[in-house]
Short mmCIF file of C-alpha atoms and ligand atoms in Angstrom, two decimals:
data_model
loop_
_atom_site.label_atom_id
_atom_site.label_comp_id
_atom_site.label_asym_id
_atom_site.label_seq_id
_atom_site.Cartn_x
_atom_site.Cartn_y
_atom_site.Cartn_z
CA MET A 1 -5.28 12.82 -18.75
CA SER A 2 -5.53 9.15 -18.53
CA ILE A 3 -2.70 7.18 -17.00
CA GLN A 4 0.20 6.21 -19.45
CA ILE A 5 1.05 2.52 -19.52
CA PHE A 6 4.49 1.24 -20.74
CA ILE A 7 4.19 -1.72 -22.98
CA ASP A 8 7.25 -3.09 -24.78
CA GLY A 9 8.99 0.25 -24.90
CA LYS A 10 6.11 2.40 -25.93
CA PHE A 11 3.55 4.34 -23.76
CA PHE A 12 -0.27 4.09 -24.27
CA PRO A 13 -3.17 5.75 -22.54
CA LYS A 14 -4.98 3.29 -20.17
CA GLU A 15 -7.85 2.90 -22.57
CA LYS A 16 -5.64 1.74 -25.33
CA ALA A 17 -3.19 -0.28 -23.41
CA MET A 18 -3.83 -3.95 -24.64
CA VAL A 19 -2.09 -7.19 -24.84
CA SER A 20 -3.07 -9.99 -27.26
CA VAL A 21 -5.68 -12.62 -26.25
CA PHE A 22 -2.88 -15.05 -27.51
CA ASP A 23 -0.46 -13.82 -24.76
CA HIS A 24 0.32 -16.80 -22.48
CA GLY A 25 0.25 -14.50 -19.46
CA LEU A 26 -3.61 -14.40 -20.04
CA LEU A 27 -4.17 -17.91 -21.58
CA TYR A 28 -1.97 -19.87 -18.96
CA GLY A 29 -0.91 -17.40 -16.21
CA ASP A 30 2.54 -17.87 -17.71
CA GLY A 31 4.57 -14.80 -16.43
CA VAL A 32 5.96 -13.03 -13.45
CA PHE A 33 5.22 -9.67 -11.76
CA GLU A 34 6.25 -7.27 -9.07
CA GLY A 35 4.36 -4.70 -7.04
CA ILE A 36 6.64 -1.91 -6.02
CA ARG A 37 5.95 1.55 -4.27
CA SER A 38 7.48 4.89 -4.50
CA TYR A 39 7.41 7.35 -1.63
CA ASN A 40 8.06 11.02 -2.24
CA GLY A 41 10.08 10.61 -5.36
CA ARG A 42 12.02 7.64 -4.33
CA VAL A 43 11.36 4.07 -5.47
CA PHE A 44 11.55 1.83 -2.40
CA LYS A 45 13.87 -1.29 -2.39
CA LEU A 46 13.95 -1.11 -6.22
CA LYS A 47 16.96 -3.29 -6.59
CA GLU A 48 15.32 -5.95 -4.35
CA HIS A 49 12.23 -6.06 -6.46
CA ILE A 50 14.16 -6.24 -9.70
CA ASP A 51 16.32 -9.07 -8.49
CA ARG A 52 13.26 -11.03 -7.39
CA LEU A 53 11.58 -10.44 -10.71
CA TRP A 54 14.61 -11.82 -12.42
CA GLU A 55 14.76 -14.83 -9.99
CA SER A 56 11.22 -15.68 -10.66
CA ALA A 57 11.72 -15.42 -14.42
CA HIS A 58 14.84 -17.58 -14.29
CA THR A 59 13.08 -20.47 -12.60
CA LEU A 60 10.37 -20.22 -15.32
CA MET A 61 13.16 -20.06 -18.10
CA LEU A 62 11.45 -16.86 -19.09
CA THR A 63 13.91 -14.41 -20.70
CA ILE A 64 13.12 -10.81 -19.81
CA PRO A 65 13.98 -8.86 -23.08
CA MET A 66 15.86 -6.06 -21.33
CA THR A 67 18.63 -5.57 -18.89
CA LYS A 68 17.94 -4.77 -15.21
CA GLY A 69 19.31 -1.23 -15.88
CA GLU A 70 16.78 -0.77 -18.71
CA MET A 71 14.13 -2.08 -16.26
CA VAL A 72 15.05 0.65 -13.76
CA GLU A 73 15.00 3.30 -16.50
CA ALA A 74 11.56 2.08 -17.76
CA ILE A 75 10.12 2.18 -14.32
CA VAL A 76 11.40 5.56 -13.47
CA LYS A 77 10.15 6.93 -16.89
CA THR A 78 6.67 5.42 -16.34
CA LEU A 79 6.53 7.20 -12.87
CA LYS A 80 7.72 10.51 -14.40
CA LYS A 81 5.30 10.28 -17.31
CA ASN A 82 2.37 9.90 -14.93
CA ARG A 83 3.98 12.69 -12.55
CA LEU A 84 3.82 10.22 -9.63
CA ARG A 85 5.93 10.93 -6.68
CA ASP A 86 4.01 8.51 -4.41
CA GLY A 87 2.77 5.65 -6.43
CA TYR A 88 2.22 1.99 -6.76
CA ILE A 89 4.00 0.26 -9.75
CA ARG A 90 3.12 -2.97 -11.21
CA VAL A 91 5.65 -4.65 -13.43
CA VAL A 92 4.43 -7.70 -15.47
CA VAL A 93 6.60 -9.95 -17.73
CA THR A 94 4.43 -12.47 -19.65
CA ARG A 95 5.67 -15.39 -21.80
CA GLY A 96 4.39 -13.41 -24.79
CA VAL A 97 2.10 -14.14 -27.72
CA GLY A 98 2.08 -17.90 -28.81
CA ASP A 99 -0.58 -20.29 -30.06
CA LEU A 100 -3.27 -21.95 -28.06
CA GLY A 101 -0.94 -24.88 -26.88
CA LEU A 102 0.98 -24.27 -23.69
CA ASP A 103 4.40 -24.86 -25.16
CA PRO A 104 6.44 -21.83 -24.23
CA ARG A 105 8.66 -22.43 -27.18
CA LYS A 106 5.95 -21.02 -29.30
CA CYS A 107 6.24 -17.63 -27.71
CA PRO A 108 9.25 -15.88 -29.32
CA ARG A 109 9.34 -12.79 -27.24
CA ALA A 110 8.13 -11.91 -23.68
CA THR A 111 5.75 -9.02 -23.25
CA VAL A 112 6.77 -6.38 -20.69
CA PHE A 113 4.27 -3.82 -19.23
CA ILE A 114 4.45 -1.37 -16.50
CA ILE A 115 1.49 0.38 -14.78
CA ALA A 116 2.20 3.25 -12.31
CA ASP A 117 -0.87 4.48 -10.53
CA LYS A 118 -1.78 6.23 -7.30
CA ILE A 119 -1.59 3.72 -4.40
CA LYS A 120 -4.90 2.94 -2.78
CA LEU A 121 -3.97 3.46 0.87
CA TYR A 122 -5.59 1.24 3.60
CA PRO A 123 -7.70 3.36 5.95
CA GLU A 124 -5.61 4.70 8.99
CA SER A 125 -8.12 2.88 11.11
CA LEU A 126 -6.78 -0.58 10.08
CA TYR A 127 -3.46 0.53 11.75
CA GLN A 128 -5.14 2.11 14.83
CA LYS A 129 -7.57 -0.78 15.45
CA GLY A 130 -5.91 -3.77 13.98
CA LEU A 131 -7.42 -6.41 11.59
CA GLU A 132 -9.16 -9.72 12.27
CA ILE A 133 -8.31 -12.62 10.13
CA ILE A 134 -9.33 -16.16 9.65
CA SER A 135 -7.30 -19.35 8.62
CA VAL A 136 -8.74 -21.08 5.56
CA ALA A 137 -8.83 -24.75 4.17
CA THR A 138 -6.96 -23.88 1.09
CA THR A 139 -3.28 -24.59 1.67
CA ARG A 140 -0.56 -22.70 0.19
CA SER A 141 0.82 -24.38 -2.85
CA HIS A 142 3.45 -27.05 -2.28
CA PRO A 143 6.90 -25.75 -3.22
CA GLU A 144 7.30 -28.53 -5.86
CA THR A 145 4.05 -27.44 -7.62
CA VAL A 146 4.23 -23.69 -8.17
CA ASN A 147 6.89 -22.67 -5.69
CA PRO A 148 5.39 -19.67 -3.70
CA GLN A 149 8.75 -18.03 -3.99
CA ILE A 150 7.95 -17.34 -7.65
CA LYS A 151 5.95 -14.22 -7.95
CA SER A 152 4.04 -15.63 -10.88
CA LEU A 153 0.86 -14.51 -12.64
CA ASN A 154 -0.79 -17.66 -11.48
CA TYR A 155 -2.45 -16.32 -8.23
CA LEU A 156 -5.37 -18.84 -8.00
CA ASN A 157 -4.06 -20.52 -4.84
CA ASN A 158 -4.16 -17.07 -3.05
CA ILE A 159 -7.50 -15.99 -4.74
CA LEU A 160 -9.14 -19.27 -3.51
CA ALA A 161 -8.00 -18.51 -0.11
CA LYS A 162 -9.18 -14.79 -0.30
CA ILE A 163 -12.66 -16.07 -1.44
CA GLU A 164 -12.83 -18.31 1.48
CA ALA A 165 -12.00 -15.52 3.82
CA VAL A 166 -14.51 -13.05 2.15
CA ASN A 167 -17.21 -15.84 2.34
CA SER A 168 -16.73 -15.95 5.98
CA GLY A 169 -16.78 -12.12 6.35
CA TYR A 170 -13.15 -11.51 6.71
CA GLU A 171 -10.76 -9.44 4.52
CA GLU A 172 -7.71 -11.62 4.85
CA ALA A 173 -6.89 -15.22 5.10
CA LEU A 174 -4.14 -16.94 7.01
CA MET A 175 -2.74 -19.79 4.89
CA LEU A 176 -1.14 -22.94 6.17
CA ASN A 177 1.00 -25.15 4.11
CA ALA A 178 0.06 -28.84 3.27
CA GLN A 179 1.78 -29.99 6.53
CA GLY A 180 -0.41 -27.64 8.65
CA PHE A 181 2.25 -25.12 9.45
CA VAL A 182 1.73 -21.39 9.11
CA ALA A 183 2.77 -20.05 5.62
CA GLU A 184 1.56 -16.51 4.89
CA CYS A 185 -1.55 -14.59 4.07
CA THR A 186 -2.86 -14.09 0.43
CA GLY A 187 -0.72 -11.10 -0.19
CA GLU A 188 1.25 -10.49 2.98
CA ASN A 189 3.87 -12.25 5.18
CA VAL A 190 3.04 -13.03 8.77
CA PHE A 191 5.08 -12.24 11.92
CA VAL A 192 4.68 -13.11 15.70
CA VAL A 193 6.00 -11.40 18.66
CA ARG A 194 6.65 -13.61 21.56
CA GLY A 195 8.36 -11.95 24.52
CA ASN A 196 11.67 -10.75 23.09
CA GLU A 197 11.39 -12.94 19.99
CA LEU A 198 10.28 -11.91 16.53
CA LEU A 199 9.29 -15.05 14.50
CA THR A 200 8.22 -15.60 10.99
CA PRO A 201 7.98 -18.87 8.93
CA PRO A 202 11.08 -19.85 6.71
CA PRO A 203 10.71 -19.68 3.05
CA TYR A 204 11.10 -23.53 2.65
CA LEU A 205 7.66 -23.97 4.14
CA GLY A 206 6.18 -22.23 1.02
CA ILE A 207 6.02 -18.51 1.21
CA LEU A 208 6.82 -15.57 -0.96
CA ARG A 209 10.19 -14.14 0.51
CA GLY A 210 8.64 -10.74 0.99
CA ILE A 211 10.82 -7.55 0.74
CA THR A 212 8.82 -5.91 3.44
CA ARG A 213 9.43 -9.10 5.48
CA ALA A 214 13.12 -8.47 5.14
CA CYS A 215 12.72 -4.92 6.33
CA ALA A 216 10.74 -5.93 9.36
CA MET A 217 13.38 -8.58 10.17
CA GLU A 218 16.16 -5.90 9.95
CA ILE A 219 14.24 -3.49 12.09
CA GLY A 220 13.38 -6.11 14.58
CA THR A 221 17.16 -6.94 15.09
CA SER A 222 17.91 -3.11 15.41
CA LEU A 223 15.28 -2.86 18.04
CA GLY A 224 17.13 -5.60 19.98
CA LEU A 225 14.63 -8.41 19.32
CA ASP A 226 15.68 -12.04 18.67
CA VAL A 227 14.66 -12.28 15.17
CA ARG A 228 14.26 -15.91 13.82
CA GLU A 229 12.65 -17.88 10.94
CA GLU A 230 10.59 -20.52 12.86
CA VAL A 231 8.12 -23.20 11.93
CA LEU A 232 4.84 -21.98 13.52
CA THR A 233 1.42 -23.69 14.09
CA ARG A 234 -1.99 -21.90 14.55
CA HIS A 235 -1.49 -22.54 18.32
CA ASP A 236 1.62 -20.33 18.19
CA ILE A 237 -0.45 -17.60 16.44
CA TYR A 238 -3.20 -17.82 18.94
CA ASN A 239 -0.85 -17.49 21.91
CA ALA A 240 1.35 -14.69 20.51
CA ASP A 241 1.81 -11.32 22.28
CA GLU A 242 1.42 -9.73 18.83
CA VAL A 243 0.87 -10.72 15.35
CA PHE A 244 1.26 -8.49 12.23
CA LEU A 245 1.40 -8.83 8.40
CA THR A 246 3.99 -7.21 6.07
CA GLY A 247 3.70 -6.20 2.40
CA THR A 248 4.48 -3.60 -0.02
CA ALA A 249 0.98 -2.19 -0.25
CA ALA A 250 -0.08 -2.81 3.35
CA GLU A 251 3.19 -2.05 5.06
CA ILE A 252 2.93 -3.36 8.63
CA VAL A 253 -0.63 -4.27 9.63
CA PRO A 254 -1.50 -5.18 13.35
CA ILE A 255 -3.60 -8.28 13.72
CA VAL A 256 -5.74 -8.38 16.84
CA LYS A 257 -7.86 -11.64 16.27
CA VAL A 258 -7.20 -14.80 14.43
CA ASP A 259 -9.92 -17.38 14.27
CA ASN A 260 -11.78 -15.51 16.93
CA ARG A 261 -8.83 -15.81 19.26
CA VAL A 262 -7.86 -12.45 20.84
CA ILE A 263 -4.16 -11.98 20.23
CA GLY A 264 -2.30 -10.31 23.28
CA THR A 265 -4.35 -7.39 24.70
CA GLY A 266 -6.68 -7.32 21.70
CA LYS A 267 -5.05 -4.10 20.51
CA PRO A 268 -2.18 -3.35 18.17
CA GLY A 269 1.00 -4.29 20.02
CA ARG A 270 3.82 -2.02 21.10
CA ARG A 271 6.49 -3.82 18.96
CA THR A 272 4.14 -3.81 15.93
CA GLY A 273 3.93 -0.01 16.43
CA GLU A 274 7.54 0.45 16.86
CA ILE A 275 8.26 -1.62 13.72
CA LEU A 276 5.67 0.20 11.62
CA ALA A 277 7.18 3.60 12.66
CA ALA A 278 10.74 2.59 11.79
CA PHE A 279 9.61 1.10 8.57
CA ARG A 280 7.85 4.44 7.63
CA GLY A 281 11.10 6.21 8.55
CA MET A 282 12.97 3.95 6.09
CA THR A 283 10.49 4.68 3.29
CA ARG A 284 11.09 8.43 3.78
CA THR A 285 14.92 8.26 3.39
CA ASP A 286 15.78 5.03 1.42
CA GLY A 287 15.13 4.35 -2.18
CA HIS A 288 16.13 4.99 -5.73
CA ALA A 289 15.60 8.86 -6.27
CA PHE A 290 14.12 10.03 -9.49
N1 PMP B 1 3.12 -13.01 0.15
C1 PMP B 1 2.49 -12.88 -1.01
C2 PMP B 1 1.78 -14.15 -1.51
C3 PMP B 1 2.49 -11.74 -1.77
O1 PMP B 1 1.71 -11.71 -3.03
C4 PMP B 1 3.15 -10.60 -1.32
C5 PMP B 1 3.34 -9.30 -2.08
N2 PMP B 1 2.08 -8.75 -2.33
C6 PMP B 1 3.81 -10.71 -0.12
C7 PMP B 1 3.87 -11.93 0.64
C8 PMP B 1 4.71 -9.45 0.48
O2 PMP B 1 5.76 -9.31 -0.34
P1 PMP B 1 6.40 -7.84 -0.28
O3 PMP B 1 6.71 -7.45 0.93
O4 PMP B 1 7.66 -8.12 -1.18
O5 PMP B 1 5.55 -6.92 -1.14
#
């Protein structure tokens, strides 16, 4: 049976799950989304994801036509309908159907859809060997253009960076902000281990305030590391003892080379391994049971 997609309160099989070509999510990238994961029948950090979705929508003055409680129910219903205990959930709220102009007032009601599917796991070799990444010329959006803290449907900034990385033979791009400070990767936040310090760029530099990022910071503190948000340059990245990325889909990914500079020993670091293990422990026990 094909997967069942939630659209505005009803379920449709994947082949029949459609939104209008007049939806401003499609015409203008006008909308917000979340990527959430469930582990063994628990939705991990569900409240945090829902709060971030509402914050993104608030800035865009986009009214989500349901309560947060109803959103929780809709997500759980979608998982259950698809018999998924370990899944990846994509929640999308678009501005809705309007005319060909960009005026959001022409869109009377937001469109909400939820896709729950099997998570495509990264190969275990990625966590064993680590990943090599490259910094790219496309800078992260300035916070006063489209603030990277808004998880909006407009991901062209990240896609341009991804294209640059792929063109150079790499899977992931390190993005700087317009001032040349390290921001984040196209779909993950970045961390540096330096001695006893665990450092990550502050949100005001122009990053998404990642939920896995918050977990890594919490775990770092519990491991006795000095966890701080700090302005970092590429020099700081090249000379770190360890570098890793965090994200809902990727979890914690060790980085072993950046712009051909070997990081630390050139192998996934000890602290990165400890943080990954603790994170996987968290995903087994925390979360909204369904
Ligand atoms: N940065 C960007 C640009 C992202 O799209 C994401 C989510 N894929 C992240 C960071 C990581 O955020 P989270 O840990 O909440 O998934």
